PDB file of C-alpha atoms in Angstrom:
ATOM      1  CA  MET A  25      72.383  98.313  89.222  1.00  0.00           C
ATOM      2  CA  SER A  26      74.108 100.529  91.793  1.00  0.00           C
ATOM      3  CA  ALA A  27      72.790 102.693  94.630  1.00  0.00           C
ATOM      4  CA  HIS A  28      74.571 105.133  96.898  1.00  0.00           C
ATOM      5  CA  VAL A  29      75.355 103.942 100.411  1.00  0.00           C
ATOM      6  CA  PRO A  30      73.533 106.143 102.970  1.00  0.00           C
ATOM      7  CA  ALA A  31      76.002 108.401 104.771  1.00  0.00           C
ATOM      8  CA  GLY A  32      76.650 107.663 108.429  1.00  0.00           C
ATOM      9  CA  HIS A  33      74.968 104.265 108.543  1.00  0.00           C
ATOM     10  CA  PRO A  34      75.848 102.062 111.560  1.00  0.00           C
ATOM     11  CA  LEU A  35      78.198  99.149 110.880  1.00  0.00           C
ATOM     12  CA  LEU A  36      78.724  95.623 112.121  1.00  0.00           C
ATOM     13  CA  VAL A  37      82.379  94.786 111.467  1.00  0.00           C
ATOM     14  CA  VAL A  38      83.074  91.035 111.481  1.00  0.00           C
ATOM     15  CA  ILE A  39      86.808  90.412 111.790  1.00  0.00           C
ATOM     16  CA  ASP A  40      87.906  87.049 110.438  1.00  0.00           C
ATOM     17  CA  PRO A  41      90.247  85.201 112.836  1.00  0.00           C
ATOM     18  CA  ALA A  42      92.787  84.538 110.073  1.00  0.00           C
ATOM     19  CA  ALA A  43      92.937  88.263 109.304  1.00  0.00           C
ATOM     20  CA  ARG A  44      93.514  89.051 112.976  1.00  0.00           C
ATOM     21  CA  ALA A  45      96.309  86.513 113.298  1.00  0.00           C
ATOM     22  CA  THR A  46      98.105  87.084 109.989  1.00  0.00           C
ATOM     23  CA  ASP A  47      97.889  90.848 109.493  1.00  0.00           C
ATOM     24  CA  GLY A  48      96.930  92.638 112.677  1.00  0.00           C
ATOM     25  CA  GLU A  49      98.294  95.942 111.381  1.00  0.00           C
ATOM     26  CA  SER A  50      95.892  95.957 108.411  1.00  0.00           C
ATOM     27  CA  VAL A  51      93.033  95.098 110.762  1.00  0.00           C
ATOM     28  CA  ARG A  52      93.987  98.063 112.965  1.00  0.00           C
ATOM     29  CA  ILE A  53      94.126 100.428 109.974  1.00  0.00           C
ATOM     30  CA  ALA A  54      90.714  99.281 108.713  1.00  0.00           C
ATOM     31  CA  LYS A  55      89.172  99.664 112.177  1.00  0.00           C
ATOM     32  CA  ASP A  56      90.613 103.190 112.536  1.00  0.00           C
ATOM     33  CA  VAL A  57      89.193 104.312 109.173  1.00  0.00           C
ATOM     34  CA  LEU A  58      85.769 102.789 109.814  1.00  0.00           C
ATOM     35  CA  CYS A  59      85.469 104.090 113.377  1.00  0.00           C
ATOM     36  CA  ALA A  60      86.465 107.585 112.265  1.00  0.00           C
ATOM     37  CA  GLY A  61      83.845 107.753 109.514  1.00  0.00           C
ATOM     38  CA  ALA A  62      80.811 105.761 110.655  1.00  0.00           C
ATOM     39  CA  ALA A  63      78.066 106.947 112.980  1.00  0.00           C
ATOM     40  CA  SER A  64      78.304 103.744 115.039  1.00  0.00           C
ATOM     41  CA  VAL A  65      80.548 100.691 114.796  1.00  0.00           C
ATOM     42  CA  LYS A  66      80.062  97.342 116.516  1.00  0.00           C
ATOM     43  CA  MET A  67      82.966  94.893 116.343  1.00  0.00           C
ATOM     44  CA  ALA A  68      82.559  91.106 116.242  1.00  0.00           C
ATOM     45  CA  PHE A  69      85.489  88.713 116.767  1.00  0.00           C
ATOM     46  CA  PRO A  70      84.091  85.243 115.930  1.00  0.00           C
ATOM     47  CA  GLU A  71      86.232  82.189 116.627  1.00  0.00           C
ATOM     48  CA  SER A  72      83.948  79.696 114.876  1.00  0.00           C
ATOM     49  CA  ALA A  73      81.349  79.484 112.132  1.00  0.00           C
ATOM     50  CA  GLU A  74      78.606  79.344 114.761  1.00  0.00           C
ATOM     51  CA  GLU A  75      79.809  82.553 116.429  1.00  0.00           C
ATOM     52  CA  ALA A  76      79.991  84.308 113.073  1.00  0.00           C
ATOM     53  CA  GLU A  77      76.434  83.294 112.198  1.00  0.00           C
ATOM     54  CA  ARG A  78      75.155  84.472 115.591  1.00  0.00           C
ATOM     55  CA  ALA A  79      76.764  87.868 114.999  1.00  0.00           C
ATOM     56  CA  LEU A  80      75.071  88.104 111.594  1.00  0.00           C
ATOM     57  CA  ALA A  81      71.718  87.105 113.048  1.00  0.00           C
ATOM     58  CA  HIS A  82      71.873  89.902 115.627  1.00  0.00           C
ATOM     59  CA  ARG A  83      73.157  92.679 113.360  1.00  0.00           C
ATOM     60  CA  GLY A  84      69.807  94.503 113.333  1.00  0.00           C
ATOM     61  CA  ARG A  85      69.903  97.431 110.888  1.00  0.00           C
ATOM     62  CA  ARG A  86      73.674  97.639 110.833  1.00  0.00           C
ATOM     63  CA  HIS A  87      75.447  97.316 107.496  1.00  0.00           C
ATOM     64  CA  LEU A  88      77.769  94.329 107.386  1.00  0.00           C
ATOM     65  CA  VAL A  89      81.526  94.731 106.853  1.00  0.00           C
ATOM     66  CA  VAL A  90      83.850  91.729 106.599  1.00  0.00           C
ATOM     67  CA  LEU A  91      87.559  92.121 107.333  1.00  0.00           C
ATOM     68  CA  GLY A  92      89.070  89.074 105.643  1.00  0.00           C
ATOM     69  CA  ASP A  93      89.846  87.316 102.373  1.00  0.00           C
ATOM     70  CA  ASP A  94      87.883  85.489  99.674  1.00  0.00           C
ATOM     71  CA  ALA A  95      87.045  82.582 101.992  1.00  0.00           C
ATOM     72  CA  ALA A  96      85.633  84.960 104.619  1.00  0.00           C
ATOM     73  CA  LEU A  97      83.440  86.658 102.018  1.00  0.00           C
ATOM     74  CA  LEU A  98      82.160  83.334 100.670  1.00  0.00           C
ATOM     75  CA  ARG A  99      81.292  82.081 104.167  1.00  0.00           C
ATOM     76  CA  THR A 100      79.410  85.285 104.873  1.00  0.00           C
ATOM     77  CA  VAL A 101      77.403  85.177 101.649  1.00  0.00           C
ATOM     78  CA  ASN A 102      76.602  81.511 102.273  1.00  0.00           C
ATOM     79  CA  ALA A 103      75.421  82.233 105.816  1.00  0.00           C
ATOM     80  CA  LEU A 104      73.183  85.110 104.724  1.00  0.00           C
ATOM     81  CA  ARG A 105      71.720  83.025 101.918  1.00  0.00           C
ATOM     82  CA  ARG A 106      70.882  80.171 104.289  1.00  0.00           C
ATOM     83  CA  THR A 107      68.887  82.575 106.466  1.00  0.00           C
ATOM     84  CA  ARG A 108      67.188  84.133 103.409  1.00  0.00           C
ATOM     85  CA  THR A 109      68.513  87.603 104.254  1.00  0.00           C
ATOM     86  CA  LEU A 110      71.171  87.897 101.555  1.00  0.00           C
ATOM     87  CA  HIS A 111      69.466  90.445  99.324  1.00  0.00           C
ATOM     88  CA  ASP A 112      68.329  92.476 102.337  1.00  0.00           C
ATOM     89  CA  SER A 113      71.852  92.764 103.722  1.00  0.00           C
ATOM     90  CA  PRO A 114      74.393  94.829 101.766  1.00  0.00           C
ATOM     91  CA  VAL A 115      77.863  93.332 102.228  1.00  0.00           C
ATOM     92  CA  ALA A 116      81.140  95.246 102.302  1.00  0.00           C
ATOM     93  CA  VAL A 117      84.572  93.686 102.523  1.00  0.00           C
ATOM     94  CA  VAL A 118      88.047  94.970 103.301  1.00  0.00           C
ATOM     95  CA  PRO A 119      90.475  92.409 101.819  1.00  0.00           C
ATOM     96  CA  ILE A 120      92.960  91.251 104.445  1.00  0.00           C
ATOM     97  CA  GLY A 121      94.820  88.031 103.753  1.00  0.00           C
ATOM     98  CA  PRO A 122      96.738  86.372 100.914  1.00  0.00           C
ATOM     99  CA  ARG A 123      93.724  85.014  99.019  1.00  0.00           C
ATOM    100  CA  SER A 124      91.806  88.059  97.856  1.00  0.00           C
ATOM    101  CA  THR A 125      91.752  87.550  94.078  1.00  0.00           C
ATOM    102  CA  LEU A 126      87.963  87.163  93.978  1.00  0.00           C
ATOM    103  CA  VAL A 127      87.356  90.245  96.133  1.00  0.00           C
ATOM    104  CA  ARG A 128      89.520  92.375  93.842  1.00  0.00           C
ATOM    105  CA  ALA A 129      87.831  90.962  90.726  1.00  0.00           C
ATOM    106  CA  LEU A 130      84.476  92.062  92.138  1.00  0.00           C
ATOM    107  CA  GLY A 131      85.698  95.670  92.244  1.00  0.00           C
ATOM    108  CA  VAL A 132      86.905  96.088  95.835  1.00  0.00           C
ATOM    109  CA  PRO A 133      90.167  98.080  96.140  1.00  0.00           C
ATOM    110  CA  GLU A 134      93.250  96.046  96.963  1.00  0.00           C
ATOM    111  CA  GLN A 135      94.650  98.549  99.457  1.00  0.00           C
ATOM    112  CA  VAL A 136      93.137  98.422 102.943  1.00  0.00           C
ATOM    113  CA  PRO A 137      92.629 102.204 103.453  1.00  0.00           C
ATOM    114  CA  ALA A 138      90.928 102.593 100.069  1.00  0.00           C
ATOM    115  CA  ALA A 139      88.696  99.570 100.676  1.00  0.00           C
ATOM    116  CA  ALA A 140      87.711 100.895 104.111  1.00  0.00           C
ATOM    117  CA  ARG A 141      86.886 104.329 102.674  1.00  0.00           C
ATOM    118  CA  ALA A 142      84.726 102.643 100.002  1.00  0.00           C
ATOM    119  CA  VAL A 143      82.701 101.086 102.837  1.00  0.00           C
ATOM    120  CA  LEU A 144      81.877 104.591 104.060  1.00  0.00           C
ATOM    121  CA  ASP A 145      81.206 106.447 100.810  1.00  0.00           C
ATOM    122  CA  GLY A 146      80.841 103.820  98.083  1.00  0.00           C
ATOM    123  CA  VAL A 147      77.855 102.441  96.209  1.00  0.00           C
ATOM    124  CA  GLU A 148      75.953  99.185  96.513  1.00  0.00           C
ATOM    125  CA  ARG A 149      76.172  97.057  93.382  1.00  0.00           C
ATOM    126  CA  GLU A 150      73.638  94.299  92.770  1.00  0.00           C
ATOM    127  CA  LEU A 151      75.296  91.061  91.678  1.00  0.00           C
ATOM    128  CA  ASP A 152      74.111  87.677  90.446  1.00  0.00           C
ATOM    129  CA  LEU A 153      74.937  84.301  91.978  1.00  0.00           C
ATOM    130  CA  LEU A 154      75.454  80.863  90.498  1.00  0.00           C
ATOM    131  CA  VAL A 155      73.877  78.244  92.778  1.00  0.00           C
ATOM    132  CA  ASP A 156      74.099  74.480  92.338  1.00  0.00           C
ATOM    133  CA  GLU A 157      71.624  71.832  93.479  1.00  0.00           C
ATOM    134  CA  SER A 158      73.734  70.988  96.533  1.00  0.00           C
ATOM    135  CA  GLY A 159      73.640  74.601  97.773  1.00  0.00           C
ATOM    136  CA  GLY A 160      77.121  75.552  96.595  1.00  0.00           C
ATOM    137  CA  ILE A 161      77.573  79.094  95.308  1.00  0.00           C
ATOM    138  CA  VAL A 162      79.826  80.836  92.813  1.00  0.00           C
ATOM    139  CA  LEU A 163      80.418  84.582  93.106  1.00  0.00           C
ATOM    140  CA  GLY A 164      83.038  84.888  90.389  1.00  0.00           C
ATOM    141  CA  THR A 165      84.130  82.145  88.002  1.00  0.00           C
ATOM    142  CA  LEU A 166      83.424  78.441  87.649  1.00  0.00           C
ATOM    143  CA  SER A 167      85.943  76.374  85.673  1.00  0.00           C
ATOM    144  CA  LEU A 168      86.217  72.689  84.808  1.00  0.00           C
ATOM    145  CA  PRO A 169      87.479  70.064  84.410  1.00  0.00           C
ATOM    146  CA  TYR A 170      90.026  70.347  87.188  1.00  0.00           C
ATOM    147  CA  GLY A 171      92.794  67.935  88.196  1.00  0.00           C
ATOM    148  CA  THR A 172      93.083  66.025  91.434  1.00  0.00           C
ATOM    149  CA  PRO A 173      93.675  68.502  94.293  1.00  0.00           C
ATOM    150  CA  ALA A 174      97.269  68.514  95.522  1.00  0.00           C
ATOM    151  CA  ALA A 175      98.002  67.014  98.935  1.00  0.00           C
ATOM    152  CA  HIS A 176      99.538  70.295 100.084  1.00  0.00           C
ATOM    153  CA  THR A 177      97.382  73.350  99.403  1.00  0.00           C
ATOM    154  CA  ALA A 178      99.432  76.492  98.911  1.00  0.00           C
ATOM    155  CA  ALA A 179     101.171  76.127 102.261  1.00  0.00           C
ATOM    156  CA  HIS A 180     104.298  77.908 101.097  1.00  0.00           C
ATOM    157  CA  TRP A 181     103.206  81.297 102.421  1.00  0.00           C
ATOM    158  CA  TRP A 182     102.355  80.219 105.959  1.00  0.00           C
ATOM    159  CA  THR A 183     104.716  81.627 108.602  1.00  0.00           C
ATOM    160  CA  PRO A 184     104.603  80.143 112.153  1.00  0.00           C
ATOM    161  CA  VAL A 185     102.057  82.791 113.148  1.00  0.00           C
ATOM    162  CA  GLU A 186     100.018  82.116 110.031  1.00  0.00           C
ATOM    163  CA  LYS A 187     100.085  78.380 110.718  1.00  0.00           C
ATOM    164  CA  THR A 188      98.462  79.154 114.061  1.00  0.00           C
ATOM    165  CA  ALA A 189      95.794  81.148 112.236  1.00  0.00           C
ATOM    166  CA  ARG A 190      95.213  78.309 109.791  1.00  0.00           C
ATOM    167  CA  SER A 191      94.640  75.905 112.664  1.00  0.00           C
ATOM    168  CA  LEU A 192      92.345  78.423 114.320  1.00  0.00           C
ATOM    169  CA  VAL A 193      90.073  78.745 111.337  1.00  0.00           C
ATOM    170  CA  ARG A 194      90.164  75.146 110.145  1.00  0.00           C
ATOM    171  CA  THR A 195      86.502  74.728 111.059  1.00  0.00           C
ATOM    172  CA  LEU A 196      85.661  77.902 109.150  1.00  0.00           C
ATOM    173  CA  THR A 197      87.370  77.027 105.881  1.00  0.00           C
ATOM    174  CA  SER A 198      85.701  74.129 104.133  1.00  0.00           C
ATOM    175  CA  PRO A 199      86.689  73.377 101.474  1.00  0.00           C
ATOM    176  CA  ILE A 200      90.181  74.861 101.755  1.00  0.00           C
ATOM    177  CA  PRO A 201      90.996  76.891  98.618  1.00  0.00           C
ATOM    178  CA  VAL A 202      93.556  75.257  96.372  1.00  0.00           C
ATOM    179  CA  ASN A 203      95.993  77.332  94.331  1.00  0.00           C
ATOM    180  CA  GLY A 204      98.598  76.451  91.768  1.00  0.00           C
ATOM    181  CA  ASN A 205      97.133  73.065  90.783  1.00  0.00           C
ATOM    182  CA  PRO A 206      96.987  72.754  86.972  1.00  0.00           C
ATOM    183  CA  PRO A 207      93.665  71.800  85.356  1.00  0.00           C
ATOM    184  CA  ALA A 208      93.237  68.338  83.918  1.00  0.00           C
ATOM    185  CA  ARG A 209      93.920  68.051  80.198  1.00  0.00           C
ATOM    186  CA  ARG A 210      90.738  67.298  78.245  1.00  0.00           C
ATOM    187  CA  GLN A 211      87.868  65.273  79.647  1.00  0.00           C
ATOM    188  CA  ARG A 212      84.682  63.935  78.148  1.00  0.00           C
ATOM    189  CA  LEU A 213      81.874  66.157  79.429  1.00  0.00           C
ATOM    190  CA  ARG A 214      78.322  66.827  78.388  1.00  0.00           C
ATOM    191  CA  VAL A 215      77.552  70.547  78.685  1.00  0.00           C
ATOM    192  CA  GLU A 216      74.021  71.909  78.332  1.00  0.00           C
ATOM    193  CA  ALA A 217      72.963  75.557  78.520  1.00  0.00           C
ATOM    194  CA  ASP A 218      69.198  75.975  78.981  1.00  0.00           C
ATOM    195  CA  GLY A 219      68.827  72.578  77.324  1.00  0.00           C
ATOM    196  CA  VAL A 220      71.016  73.452  74.329  1.00  0.00           C
ATOM    197  CA  LEU A 221      73.897  71.019  73.874  1.00  0.00           C
ATOM    198  CA  LEU A 222      77.295  72.749  73.746  1.00  0.00           C
ATOM    199  CA  ALA A 223      79.493  69.652  74.139  1.00  0.00           C
ATOM    200  CA  ASP A 224      78.858  65.923  74.344  1.00  0.00           C
ATOM    201  CA  LEU A 225      80.662  62.859  75.608  1.00  0.00           C
ATOM    202  CA  ASP A 226      81.849  61.768  72.151  1.00  0.00           C
ATOM    203  CA  GLU A 227      84.625  64.412  72.092  1.00  0.00           C
ATOM    204  CA  PRO A 228      86.778  65.585  75.042  1.00  0.00           C
ATOM    205  CA  VAL A 229      86.806  69.241  76.044  1.00  0.00           C
ATOM    206  CA  HIS A 230      89.824  71.200  77.218  1.00  0.00           C
ATOM    207  CA  GLU A 231      88.049  73.815  79.310  1.00  0.00           C
ATOM    208  CA  VAL A 232      84.595  74.987  80.358  1.00  0.00           C
ATOM    209  CA  SER A 233      84.283  78.378  82.044  1.00  0.00           C
ATOM    210  CA  VAL A 234      81.124  79.905  83.511  1.00  0.00           C
ATOM    211  CA  ARG A 235      80.621  83.287  85.129  1.00  0.00           C
ATOM    212  CA  PRO A 236      77.606  85.417  86.053  1.00  0.00           C
ATOM    213  CA  ALA A 237      76.863  88.127  83.499  1.00  0.00           C
ATOM    214  CA  PRO A 238      75.193  91.467  84.294  1.00  0.00           C
ATOM    215  CA  THR A 239      72.107  90.393  82.369  1.00  0.00           C
ATOM    216  CA  GLY A 240      70.654  87.837  84.782  1.00  0.00           C
ATOM    217  CA  LEU A 241      72.233  85.081  82.712  1.00  0.00           C
ATOM    218  CA  ALA A 242      75.546  83.257  82.874  1.00  0.00           C
ATOM    219  CA  GLU A 243      78.230  83.392  80.204  1.00  0.00           C
ATOM    220  CA  ILE A 244      79.495  79.956  79.196  1.00  0.00           C
ATOM    221  CA  PHE A 245      82.703  79.328  77.264  1.00  0.00           C
ATOM    222  CA  VAL A 246      83.654  75.878  75.962  1.00  0.00           C
ATOM    223  CA  ARG A 247      87.064  75.200  74.404  1.00  0.00           C
ATOM    224  CA  ARG A 248      87.712  71.765  72.950  1.00  0.00           C
ATOM    225  CA  THR A 249      91.494  72.016  72.480  1.00  0.00           C
ATOM    226  CA  PRO A 250      94.128  74.510  73.657  1.00  0.00           C
ATOM    227  CA  GLY A 251      94.064  77.514  71.347  1.00  0.00           C
ATOM    228  CA  SER A 252      90.866  76.487  69.555  1.00  0.00           C
ATOM    229  CA  THR A 253      87.902  78.800  69.024  1.00  0.00           C
ATOM    230  CA  GLN A 254      85.555  78.993  71.987  1.00  0.00           C
ATOM    231  CA  VAL A 255      81.909  78.006  71.842  1.00  0.00           C
ATOM    232  CA  ARG A 256      80.072  80.816  73.641  1.00  0.00           C
ATOM    233  CA  ALA A 257      76.546  80.961  75.023  1.00  0.00           C
ATOM    234  CA  ARG A 258      74.396  82.678  77.638  1.00  0.00           C
ATOM    235  CA  ALA A 259      71.903  80.779  79.750  1.00  0.00           C
ATOM    236  CA  ARG A 260      70.023  80.718  83.030  1.00  0.00           C
ATOM    237  CA  THR A 261      70.813  77.064  83.790  1.00  0.00           C
ATOM    238  CA  ILE A 262      73.988  75.091  83.037  1.00  0.00           C
ATOM    239  CA  THR A 263      74.243  71.331  83.469  1.00  0.00           C
ATOM    240  CA  VAL A 264      77.520  69.412  83.207  1.00  0.00           C
ATOM    241  CA  SER A 265      77.796  65.640  83.382  1.00  0.00           C
ATOM    242  CA  GLY A 266      80.635  63.217  82.905  1.00  0.00           C
ATOM    243  CA  ARG A 267      82.754  60.627  84.654  1.00  0.00           C
ATOM    244  CA  ASP A 268      84.036  61.792  88.043  1.00  0.00           C
ATOM    245  CA  PHE A 269      84.984  65.367  87.189  1.00  0.00           C
ATOM    246  CA  ARG A 270      86.198  68.081  89.523  1.00  0.00           C
ATOM    247  CA  TYR A 271      85.524  71.778  89.188  1.00  0.00           C
ATOM    248  CA  ARG A 272      86.830  75.019  90.615  1.00  0.00           C
ATOM    249  CA  ALA A 273      84.200  77.370  92.066  1.00  0.00           C
ATOM    250  CA  ASP A 274      85.942  80.663  92.806  1.00  0.00           C
ATOM    251  CA  SER A 275      88.993  79.442  94.768  1.00  0.00           C
ATOM    252  CA  ALA A 276      87.713  76.075  96.013  1.00  0.00           C
ATOM    253  CA  ILE A 277      88.070  72.707  94.276  1.00  0.00           C
ATOM    254  CA  THR A 278      85.034  70.427  94.546  1.00  0.00           C
ATOM    255  CA  GLY A 279      84.412  66.861  93.433  1.00  0.00           C
ATOM    256  CA  PRO A 280      84.584  64.354  92.030  1.00  0.00           C
ATOM    257  CA  VAL A 281      80.957  64.422  90.879  1.00  0.00           C
ATOM    258  CA  ARG A 282      79.149  62.925  87.893  1.00  0.00           C
ATOM    259  CA  THR A 283      76.607  65.651  87.277  1.00  0.00           C
ATOM    260  CA  ARG A 284      76.012  69.172  88.516  1.00  0.00           C
ATOM    261  CA  THR A 285      73.539  71.902  87.586  1.00  0.00           C
ATOM    262  CA  TRP A 286      74.095  75.602  88.247  1.00  0.00           C
ATOM    263  CA  THR A 287      71.293  78.158  88.096  1.00  0.00           C
ATOM    264  CA  VAL A 288      71.651  81.925  88.013  1.00  0.00           C
ATOM    265  CA  GLU A 289      69.956  83.856  90.807  1.00  0.00           C
ATOM    266  CA  PRO A 290      69.688  87.392  89.389  1.00  0.00           C
ATOM    267  CA  SER A 291      70.474  90.371  91.648  1.00  0.00           C
ATOM    268  CA  ALA A 292      70.881  87.956  94.548  1.00  0.00           C
ATOM    269  CA  TRP A 293      73.189  90.096  96.677  1.00  0.00           C
ATOM    270  CA  ARG A 294      74.623  93.594  97.091  1.00  0.00           C
ATOM    271  CA  LEU A 295      78.305  94.421  97.421  1.00  0.00           C
ATOM    272  CA  THR A 296      79.659  97.845  98.406  1.00  0.00           C
ATOM    273  CA  VAL A 297      82.271  99.121  95.942  1.00  0.00           C
ATOM    274  CA  PRO A 298      83.854 102.544  95.231  1.00  0.00           C
ATOM    275  CA  ARG A 299      81.754 105.091  93.352  1.00  0.00           C
TER     276      ARG A 299
END
């Protein structure tokens, strides 16, 4: 479901420290577009998770805009969910940073000017969440099994300035997203969708993929061998168990765990996207 964003609404713009340090020009462009088009803009420059959460808690009736990457969006959604204000607080994001695959997949324009204009004249789209029993969330795609995380996590793109930014936001980025690490090859997993058994421990699986669907359910895909036909299902609750498996939730690798259950929260949050 989508709804038009009210014209001229006041904004709280939370600028992620990594975005400020790694791409100040894009931050400046986004600020110029937003300030030119919004009735009122308040800027927040948090240096820690605590400062970011205080800014969110005092936003009043302002619509929230995040200038940052996938990690910044995930931290924001997590913070709003912890305070039980997620559905009441439409979220907009202008992707600034190298890890914005999730943001783009959710329908936000890749280019900064277009994303900033969508904040001003876009629509609010209701989206589902996957939530596990430990409080972890998935906005996009869950995949498993996943191999042991590499010791070095996509550090190839960090320039000296960007290394400073990484140090600055170390307390804000947990777990650190891992890219380029190949999934493990076949693992014995038990996969249940609303109690229906899709895979059991007697035969290894090559890949399990889960993503929220627009129906209030999750889509589950199980592939036993590379190139084989997928087992497909839709369910509200997905439980996976096995011996010390890791999984990828959006861009972050988690584990090892022996069991995990994800439940769909329908229409849990609202994201501003272009009309």
